[in-house]
Coordinates of C-alpha atoms in Angstrom, one line a residue:
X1 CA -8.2 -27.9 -6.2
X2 CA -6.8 -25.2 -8.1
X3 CA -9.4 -22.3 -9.4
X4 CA -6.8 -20.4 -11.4
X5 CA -8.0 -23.3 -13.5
X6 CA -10.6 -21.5 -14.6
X7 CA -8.7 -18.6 -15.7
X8 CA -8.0 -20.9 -18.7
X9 CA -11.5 -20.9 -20.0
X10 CA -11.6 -18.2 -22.9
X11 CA -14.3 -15.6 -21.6
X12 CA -15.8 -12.2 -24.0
X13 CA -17.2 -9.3 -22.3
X14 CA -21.1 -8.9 -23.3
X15 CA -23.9 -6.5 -22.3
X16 CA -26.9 -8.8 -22.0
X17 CA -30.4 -6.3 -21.9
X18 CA -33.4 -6.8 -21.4
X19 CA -37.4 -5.1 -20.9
X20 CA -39.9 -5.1 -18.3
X21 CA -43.1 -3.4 -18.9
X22 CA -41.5 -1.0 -20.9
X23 CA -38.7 -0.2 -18.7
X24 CA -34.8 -1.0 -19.9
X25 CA -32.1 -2.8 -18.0
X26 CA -28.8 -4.2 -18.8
X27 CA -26.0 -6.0 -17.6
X28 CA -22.1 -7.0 -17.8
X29 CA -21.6 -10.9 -18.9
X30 CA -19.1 -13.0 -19.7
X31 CA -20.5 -16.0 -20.2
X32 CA -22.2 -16.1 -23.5
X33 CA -21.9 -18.6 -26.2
X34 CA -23.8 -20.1 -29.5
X35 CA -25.7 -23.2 -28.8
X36 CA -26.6 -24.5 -32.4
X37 CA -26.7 -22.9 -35.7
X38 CA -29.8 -24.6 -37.3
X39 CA -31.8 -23.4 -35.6
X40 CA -29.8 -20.4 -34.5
X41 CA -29.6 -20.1 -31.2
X42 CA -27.7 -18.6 -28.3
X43 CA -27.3 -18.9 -24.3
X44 CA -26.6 -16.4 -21.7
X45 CA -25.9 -17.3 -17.9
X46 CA -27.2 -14.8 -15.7
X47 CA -27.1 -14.3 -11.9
X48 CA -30.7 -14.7 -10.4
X49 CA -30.0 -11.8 -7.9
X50 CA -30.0 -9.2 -10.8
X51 CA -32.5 -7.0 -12.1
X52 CA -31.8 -8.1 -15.4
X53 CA -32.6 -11.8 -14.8
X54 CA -36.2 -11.0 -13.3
X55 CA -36.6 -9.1 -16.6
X56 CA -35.4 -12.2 -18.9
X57 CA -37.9 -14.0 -16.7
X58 CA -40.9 -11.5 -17.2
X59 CA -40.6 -10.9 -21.1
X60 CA -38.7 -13.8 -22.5
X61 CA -36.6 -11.9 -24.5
X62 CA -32.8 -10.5 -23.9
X63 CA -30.3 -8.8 -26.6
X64 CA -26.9 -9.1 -26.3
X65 CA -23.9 -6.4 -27.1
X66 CA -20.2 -7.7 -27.8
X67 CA -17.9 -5.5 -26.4
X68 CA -15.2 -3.9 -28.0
X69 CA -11.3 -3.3 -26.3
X70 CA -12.1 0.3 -26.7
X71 CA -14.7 0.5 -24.1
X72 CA -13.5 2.3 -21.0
X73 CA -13.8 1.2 -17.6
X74 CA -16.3 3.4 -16.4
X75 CA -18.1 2.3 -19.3
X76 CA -17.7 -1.2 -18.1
X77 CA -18.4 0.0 -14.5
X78 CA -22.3 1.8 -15.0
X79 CA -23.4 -2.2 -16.9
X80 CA -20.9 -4.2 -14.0
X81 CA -21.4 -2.6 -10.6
X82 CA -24.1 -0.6 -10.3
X83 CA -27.9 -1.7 -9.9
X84 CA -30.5 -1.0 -12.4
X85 CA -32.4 -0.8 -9.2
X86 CA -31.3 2.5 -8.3
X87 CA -29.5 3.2 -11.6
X88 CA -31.0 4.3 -15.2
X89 CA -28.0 2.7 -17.2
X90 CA -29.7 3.9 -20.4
X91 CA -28.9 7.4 -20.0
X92 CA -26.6 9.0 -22.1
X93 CA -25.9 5.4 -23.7
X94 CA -26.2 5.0 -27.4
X95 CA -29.0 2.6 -27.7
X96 CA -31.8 1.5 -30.2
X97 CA -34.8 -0.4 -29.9
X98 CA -35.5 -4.0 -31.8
X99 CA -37.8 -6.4 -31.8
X100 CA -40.9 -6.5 -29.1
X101 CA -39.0 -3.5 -27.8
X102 CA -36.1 -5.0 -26.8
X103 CA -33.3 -2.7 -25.9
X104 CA -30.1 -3.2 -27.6
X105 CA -26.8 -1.4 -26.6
X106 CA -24.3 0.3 -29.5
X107 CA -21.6 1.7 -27.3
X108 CA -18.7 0.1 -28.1
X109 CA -20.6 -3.2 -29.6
X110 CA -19.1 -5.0 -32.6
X111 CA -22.2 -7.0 -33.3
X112 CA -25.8 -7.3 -31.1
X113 CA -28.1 -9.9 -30.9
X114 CA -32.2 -10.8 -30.3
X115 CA -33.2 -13.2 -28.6
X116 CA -36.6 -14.9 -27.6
X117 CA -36.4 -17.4 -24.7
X118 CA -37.3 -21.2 -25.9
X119 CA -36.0 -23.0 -22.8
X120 CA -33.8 -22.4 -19.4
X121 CA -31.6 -24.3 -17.1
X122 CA -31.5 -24.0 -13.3
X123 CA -28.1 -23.5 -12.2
X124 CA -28.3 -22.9 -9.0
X125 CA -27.1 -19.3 -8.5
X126 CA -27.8 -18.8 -12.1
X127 CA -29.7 -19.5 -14.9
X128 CA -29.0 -20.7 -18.6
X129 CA -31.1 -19.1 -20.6
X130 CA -31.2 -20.5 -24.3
X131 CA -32.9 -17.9 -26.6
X132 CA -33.7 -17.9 -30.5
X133 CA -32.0 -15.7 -32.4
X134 CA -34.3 -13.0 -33.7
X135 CA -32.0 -10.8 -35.4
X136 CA -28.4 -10.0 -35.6
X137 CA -26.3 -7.2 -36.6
X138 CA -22.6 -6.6 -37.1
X139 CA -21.4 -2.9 -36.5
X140 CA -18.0 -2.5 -36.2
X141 CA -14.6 -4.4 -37.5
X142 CA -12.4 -3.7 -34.1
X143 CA -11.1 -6.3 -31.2
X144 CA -13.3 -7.5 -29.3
X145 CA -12.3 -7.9 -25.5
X146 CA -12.1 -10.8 -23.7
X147 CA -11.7 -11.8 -20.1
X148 CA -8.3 -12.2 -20.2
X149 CA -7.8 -8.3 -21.5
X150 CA -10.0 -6.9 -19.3
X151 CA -8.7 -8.7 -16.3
X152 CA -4.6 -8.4 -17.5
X153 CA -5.2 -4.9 -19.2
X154 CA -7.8 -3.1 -18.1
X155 CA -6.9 -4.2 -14.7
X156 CA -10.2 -5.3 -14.2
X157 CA -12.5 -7.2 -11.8
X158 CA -15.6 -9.7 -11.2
X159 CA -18.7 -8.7 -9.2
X160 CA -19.8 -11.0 -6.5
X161 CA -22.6 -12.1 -9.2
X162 CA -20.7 -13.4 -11.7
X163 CA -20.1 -16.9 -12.7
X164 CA -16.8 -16.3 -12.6
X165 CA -16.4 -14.7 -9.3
X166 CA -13.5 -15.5 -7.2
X167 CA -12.1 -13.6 -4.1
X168 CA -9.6 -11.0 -5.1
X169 CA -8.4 -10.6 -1.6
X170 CA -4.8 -9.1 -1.6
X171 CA -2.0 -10.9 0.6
X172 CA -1.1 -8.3 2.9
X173 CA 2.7 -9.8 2.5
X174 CA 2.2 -9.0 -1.1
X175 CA 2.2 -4.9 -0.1
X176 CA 4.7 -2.3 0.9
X177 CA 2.2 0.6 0.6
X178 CA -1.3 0.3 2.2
X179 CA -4.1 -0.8 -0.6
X180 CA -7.3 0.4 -0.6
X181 CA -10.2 -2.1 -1.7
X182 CA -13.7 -0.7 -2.9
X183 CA -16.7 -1.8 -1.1
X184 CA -19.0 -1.5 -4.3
X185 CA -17.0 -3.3 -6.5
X186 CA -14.0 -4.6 -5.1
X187 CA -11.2 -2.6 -7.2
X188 CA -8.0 -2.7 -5.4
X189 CA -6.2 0.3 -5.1
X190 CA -2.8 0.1 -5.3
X191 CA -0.3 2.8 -4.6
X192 CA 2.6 1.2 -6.3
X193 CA 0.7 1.2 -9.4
X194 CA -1.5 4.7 -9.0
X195 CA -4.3 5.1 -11.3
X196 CA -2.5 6.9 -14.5
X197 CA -5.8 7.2 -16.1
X198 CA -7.0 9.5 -13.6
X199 CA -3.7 11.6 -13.4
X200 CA -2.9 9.5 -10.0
X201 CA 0.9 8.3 -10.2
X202 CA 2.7 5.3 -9.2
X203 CA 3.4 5.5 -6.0
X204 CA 1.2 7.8 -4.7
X205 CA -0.2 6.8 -0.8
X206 CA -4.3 6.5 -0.9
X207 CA -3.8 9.5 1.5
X208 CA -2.5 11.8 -0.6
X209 CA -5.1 11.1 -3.7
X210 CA -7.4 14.1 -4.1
X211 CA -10.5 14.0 -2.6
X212 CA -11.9 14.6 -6.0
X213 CA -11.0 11.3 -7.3
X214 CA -13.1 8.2 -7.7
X215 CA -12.8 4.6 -8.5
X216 CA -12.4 3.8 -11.9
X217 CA -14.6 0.9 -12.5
X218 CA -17.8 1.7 -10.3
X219 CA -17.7 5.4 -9.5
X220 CA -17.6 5.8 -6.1
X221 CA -15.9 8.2 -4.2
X222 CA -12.5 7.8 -1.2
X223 CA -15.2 7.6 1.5
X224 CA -16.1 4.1 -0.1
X225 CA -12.8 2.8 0.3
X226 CA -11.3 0.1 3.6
X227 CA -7.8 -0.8 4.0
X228 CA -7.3 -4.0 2.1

């Protein structure tokens, strides 16, 4: 069996929120889609390890945020690797409040939806959960990304929780130069590429990278780096 068969599926990038007692959370998903238009209604599949599952759960209600190609990678890394746990995701994110207070995310959205829960599927690792469409907004004309461009240009990866997941262990025949793999959230470093965005440039051995630096999905700093 072949799993780069699934790299065919067209995938967007989403921010799925929800609330809990008055407290926000929010998540990176990709796998978001319309279920019927009368009535209008929408399904999001969502990882029952995360915080923002046990939220859906609680309230019955989650918004979702369609990402634009604009949003940056550490944008993409506070919603995708990092815990709500441990985590206010909220702060210093453009945000308003909709229906039932439901938090809805504006950074780099094109359009947002409401949604109240009617049903749910059990998918084992996840859960399907259909919701009503309360309210929708469009904001903004630009790209929106999908999978494909954050995987092939942004040079992005897939937590452990997502549907999607698939071990992005490197071959070590496939490297000259030592990579370096983040323990949080599994970006490879990779000195023949460098990290241009961070003034790091091709070439440059994990060694000599500035103690300053950090990885440019999650955040974290060299000390939670491993050989790959």
């Amino acid at each position: 069996m072949d799993l780069k068969a699934y790299s065919k599926i067209n995938y967007g990038m989403f921010i799925v929120a929800s609330v809990k007692e008055g407290l926000f959370n929010a998540q990176i998903a990709n796998t978001v889609f319309q279920v019927t238009a009368e009535p209008a209604q929408i399904a999001v599949s969502i990882n029952k390890l995360n915080l923002t599952h046990e939220y859906i759960k609680t309230s019955g209600l989650f918004s979702i945020s369609i990402l634009s190609q604009d949003a940056s990678m550490e944008f993409i890394g506070k919603f995708g690797f990092k815990s709500g746990r441990n985590t206010d995701k909220f702060a210093q994110t453009k945000h308003r409040t909709g229906h039932n207070g439901l938090p809805i995310v504006l950074d780099h959205s094109l359009a947002t939806f409401e949604a109240e829960v009617v049903s749910s599927l059990d998918a084992g690792t996840h859960t399907v959960f259909i919701g009503r469409i309360m309210n929708c907004d469009l904001i903004s004309q630009a790209e929106p990304m999908t999978y494909s461009y954050y995987h092939l240009v942004k040079k992005g990866f897939s937590p452990k929780t997502a549907p999607t997941y698939i071990s992005n262990e490197p071959k070590k025949e496939d490297s000259i130069m030592k990579k370096y793999k983040c323990t949080i959230c599994g970006y490879i470093y990779d000195p023949a590429l460098g990290d241009p965005d961070s003034g790091i440039k091709p070439g440059t051995p994990f060694e000599e990278i500035p103690a300053t630096w950090v990885c440019p999905v999650c955040g974290a700093d060299k000390n939670a780096f491993e050989p790959a």
